[in-house]
Amino acid sequence: MHRIIQAIAFAAEKHRGQRRKDRDASPYINHPIALANVLANEAGIEDESVLVAAVLHDTIEDTDTSEEEMAQLFGQAVVDIVNEVTDDKSLPKAERKRLQIERASQASREAKLVKLADKICNLRDLAGSPPADWSFERKQEYLRWAKAVVDQIRGVHPTLERLFDEAYRLGLLP
Ligand code: NDP
Ligand code: ZN
């Protein structure tokens, strides 16, 4: 419990100043907190390392957080999960998207849970508070890609998969 609150405080500080892409430019930290909320309160997941990794999942990709810093505060198990859900930003966008589909099935169970929660939350955002300038087509393209990733990791957590499918159906509505 204390470690999760520590992770929220850490991520809030690291993401301070960052915003989501919705019209209201919501604080970025809402998104990692939403992942932990889905995992803990909608899927009943109690594994503290998974919940901490969910809160920290975008810090290495999108902030100056180093693996060493994270390992010191939260342990190597958390770093390993976060690394598995971190894209290599030196690669072009399209390649990063392709690699997510290709590598999803080889991820650890813990990383798959975080990945599922990430896709659930992003599809919910797409339906409720989408990026301000995205066309219907662009949203559909994102939905198709998210489903292609999730289709590689089915069989890991039926509740999370159901929540994903519900968010996907919501996103298909015009
Ligand atoms: P992304 O597809 O990377 O943007 C989606 C990501 O933004 C999400 O995965 C999420 O990532 C984050 N995000 C922040 N706010 C929101 C929100 N409100 N709702 C949903 N997601 C949110 O877009 P990019 O602009 O980086 O472009 C990447 C790809 O898009 C390219 O590979 C290209 O193929 C394609 N593209 C398509 C176009 C088209 O018109 N069809 C035009 C331009 C590009 P996180 O969880 O990390 O925060
Ligand atoms: Zn994310």
Tab-separated table of C-alpha atoms in Angstrom, residues 9-159:
chain	number	residue	atom	x	y	z
A	9	ALA	CA	3.909	10.570	-5.686
A	10	PHE	CA	7.008	9.691	-7.756
A	11	ALA	CA	5.100	9.462	-11.067
A	12	ALA	CA	3.167	12.682	-10.333
A	13	GLU	CA	6.449	14.522	-9.873
A	14	LYS	CA	8.018	12.987	-13.004
A	15	HIS	CA	4.984	13.653	-15.229
A	16	ARG	CA	4.342	17.135	-13.804
A	17	GLY	CA	3.859	19.539	-16.666
A	18	GLN	CA	2.844	16.743	-19.071
A	19	ARG	CA	-0.666	16.580	-20.446
A	20	ARG	CA	-2.834	13.991	-22.230
A	21	LYS	CA	-3.914	14.684	-25.793
A	22	ASP	CA	-7.615	15.327	-25.032
A	23	ARG	CA	-9.307	18.665	-25.640
A	24	ASP	CA	-8.969	19.696	-21.995
A	25	ALA	CA	-5.307	18.602	-21.853
A	26	SER	CA	-5.876	16.552	-18.688
A	27	PRO	CA	-2.934	16.054	-16.320
A	28	TYR	CA	-0.877	13.102	-17.564
A	29	ILE	CA	-0.827	11.431	-14.119
A	30	ASN	CA	-4.576	10.682	-14.446
A	31	HIS	CA	-3.634	7.955	-16.945
A	32	PRO	CA	-1.174	5.869	-14.846
A	33	ILE	CA	-3.538	6.164	-11.869
A	34	ALA	CA	-6.398	4.932	-14.104
A	35	LEU	CA	-4.358	1.813	-14.992
A	36	ALA	CA	-3.743	0.957	-11.335
A	37	ASN	CA	-7.432	1.556	-10.595
A	38	VAL	CA	-8.556	-0.830	-13.364
A	39	LEU	CA	-6.107	-3.509	-12.224
A	40	ALA	CA	-6.868	-3.262	-8.489
A	41	ASN	CA	-10.546	-2.358	-8.395
A	42	GLU	CA	-12.011	-3.748	-11.627
A	43	ALA	CA	-9.828	-6.835	-12.075
A	44	GLY	CA	-9.062	-7.616	-8.401
A	45	ILE	CA	-5.298	-7.779	-8.901
A	46	GLU	CA	-3.378	-7.549	-5.619
A	47	ASP	CA	0.206	-8.103	-6.812
A	48	GLU	CA	1.872	-4.940	-5.530
A	49	SER	CA	4.680	-5.023	-8.105
A	50	VAL	CA	2.097	-5.060	-10.918
A	51	LEU	CA	0.219	-2.096	-9.422
A	52	VAL	CA	3.439	-0.126	-8.833
A	53	ALA	CA	4.633	-0.921	-12.381
A	54	ALA	CA	1.266	0.274	-13.739
A	55	VAL	CA	1.686	3.613	-11.963
A	56	LEU	CA	5.250	3.925	-13.283
A	57	HIS	CA	4.629	2.429	-16.746
A	58	ASP	CA	5.241	5.598	-18.790
A	59	THR	CA	8.025	7.168	-16.661
A	60	ILE	CA	11.008	5.628	-18.465
A	61	GLU	CA	9.448	6.199	-21.898
A	62	ASP	CA	8.259	9.758	-21.323
A	63	THR	CA	10.321	11.335	-18.488
A	64	ASP	CA	13.943	11.536	-17.347
A	65	THR	CA	13.509	8.558	-14.994
A	66	SER	CA	16.406	6.096	-15.132
A	67	GLU	CA	16.273	2.364	-14.479
A	68	GLU	CA	18.779	2.815	-11.630
A	69	GLU	CA	16.624	5.404	-9.916
A	70	MET	CA	13.544	3.216	-10.237
A	71	ALA	CA	15.396	0.090	-9.069
A	72	GLN	CA	16.666	1.857	-5.976
A	73	LEU	CA	13.225	3.066	-4.958
A	74	PHE	CA	10.972	0.255	-6.154
A	75	GLY	CA	13.182	-2.780	-6.835
A	76	GLN	CA	14.371	-4.637	-9.921
A	77	ALA	CA	11.135	-6.647	-10.328
A	78	VAL	CA	9.224	-3.411	-10.989
A	79	VAL	CA	11.927	-2.154	-13.382
A	80	ASP	CA	11.719	-5.426	-15.324
A	81	ILE	CA	7.942	-5.054	-15.793
A	82	VAL	CA	8.198	-1.378	-16.786
A	83	ASN	CA	10.966	-2.147	-19.286
A	84	GLU	CA	8.776	-4.751	-20.924
A	85	VAL	CA	6.065	-2.163	-21.591
A	86	THR	CA	8.464	0.601	-22.653
A	87	ASP	CA	8.860	1.380	-26.372
A	88	ASP	CA	12.296	2.116	-27.810
A	89	LYS	CA	11.907	5.798	-28.684
A	90	SER	CA	14.875	5.739	-31.075
A	91	LEU	CA	12.749	3.679	-33.500
A	92	PRO	CA	10.238	5.222	-35.913
A	93	LYS	CA	6.610	5.266	-34.697
A	94	ALA	CA	5.350	2.673	-37.174
A	95	GLU	CA	8.149	0.265	-36.231
A	96	ARG	CA	7.377	0.701	-32.521
A	97	LYS	CA	3.748	-0.141	-33.198
A	98	ARG	CA	4.696	-3.227	-35.202
A	99	LEU	CA	7.078	-4.423	-32.471
A	100	GLN	CA	4.371	-4.135	-29.813
A	101	ILE	CA	2.268	-6.649	-31.768
A	102	GLU	CA	5.236	-8.894	-32.486
A	103	ARG	CA	6.578	-8.991	-28.907
A	104	ALA	CA	3.399	-8.970	-26.827
A	105	SER	CA	3.073	-12.740	-26.627
A	106	GLN	CA	6.587	-13.141	-25.222
A	107	ALA	CA	6.064	-10.707	-22.340
A	108	SER	CA	5.826	-11.884	-18.717
A	109	ARG	CA	2.385	-12.348	-17.161
A	110	GLU	CA	2.940	-9.209	-15.076
A	111	ALA	CA	3.804	-7.103	-18.131
A	112	LYS	CA	0.801	-8.505	-20.010
A	113	LEU	CA	-1.510	-7.347	-17.199
A	114	VAL	CA	-0.076	-3.813	-17.349
A	115	LYS	CA	-0.302	-3.837	-21.147
A	116	LEU	CA	-3.952	-4.906	-21.046
A	117	ALA	CA	-4.767	-2.143	-18.555
A	118	ASP	CA	-2.921	0.416	-20.714
A	119	LYS	CA	-4.924	-0.538	-23.793
A	120	ILE	CA	-8.217	-0.561	-21.825
A	121	CYS	CA	-7.536	2.941	-20.479
A	122	ASN	CA	-6.429	4.333	-23.828
A	123	LEU	CA	-9.524	2.938	-25.583
A	124	ARG	CA	-11.750	4.381	-22.865
A	125	ASP	CA	-10.027	7.733	-23.372
A	126	LEU	CA	-10.519	7.384	-27.112
A	127	ALA	CA	-14.266	6.973	-26.541
A	128	GLY	CA	-14.706	9.551	-23.764
A	129	SER	CA	-11.950	12.136	-24.148
A	130	PRO	CA	-10.138	11.476	-27.430
A	131	PRO	CA	-7.107	13.343	-28.790
A	132	ALA	CA	-8.475	16.692	-29.897
A	133	ASP	CA	-7.509	16.492	-33.572
A	134	TRP	CA	-8.127	12.816	-34.378
A	135	SER	CA	-10.500	11.932	-37.205
A	136	PHE	CA	-12.900	8.973	-36.952
A	137	GLU	CA	-10.552	7.050	-39.285
A	138	ARG	CA	-7.559	7.694	-37.086
A	139	LYS	CA	-9.442	6.442	-34.027
A	140	GLN	CA	-10.461	3.306	-35.940
A	141	GLU	CA	-6.841	2.719	-36.909
A	142	TYR	CA	-5.779	2.996	-33.273
A	143	LEU	CA	-8.554	0.612	-32.191
A	144	ARG	CA	-7.474	-1.963	-34.757
A	145	TRP	CA	-3.855	-1.737	-33.629
A	146	ALA	CA	-4.725	-2.001	-29.904
A	147	LYS	CA	-6.833	-5.097	-30.656
A	148	ALA	CA	-3.980	-6.637	-32.653
A	149	VAL	CA	-1.708	-6.242	-29.592
A	150	VAL	CA	-4.289	-7.609	-27.152
A	151	ASP	CA	-5.118	-10.556	-29.425
A	152	GLN	CA	-1.518	-11.706	-28.875
A	153	ILE	CA	-1.912	-11.858	-25.099
A	154	ARG	CA	-5.323	-13.423	-24.585
A	155	GLY	CA	-5.652	-16.205	-22.011
A	156	VAL	CA	-3.944	-14.276	-19.239
A	157	HIS	CA	-6.826	-12.581	-17.400
A	158	PRO	CA	-10.448	-13.080	-18.561
A	159	THR	CA	-11.802	-10.057	-16.654
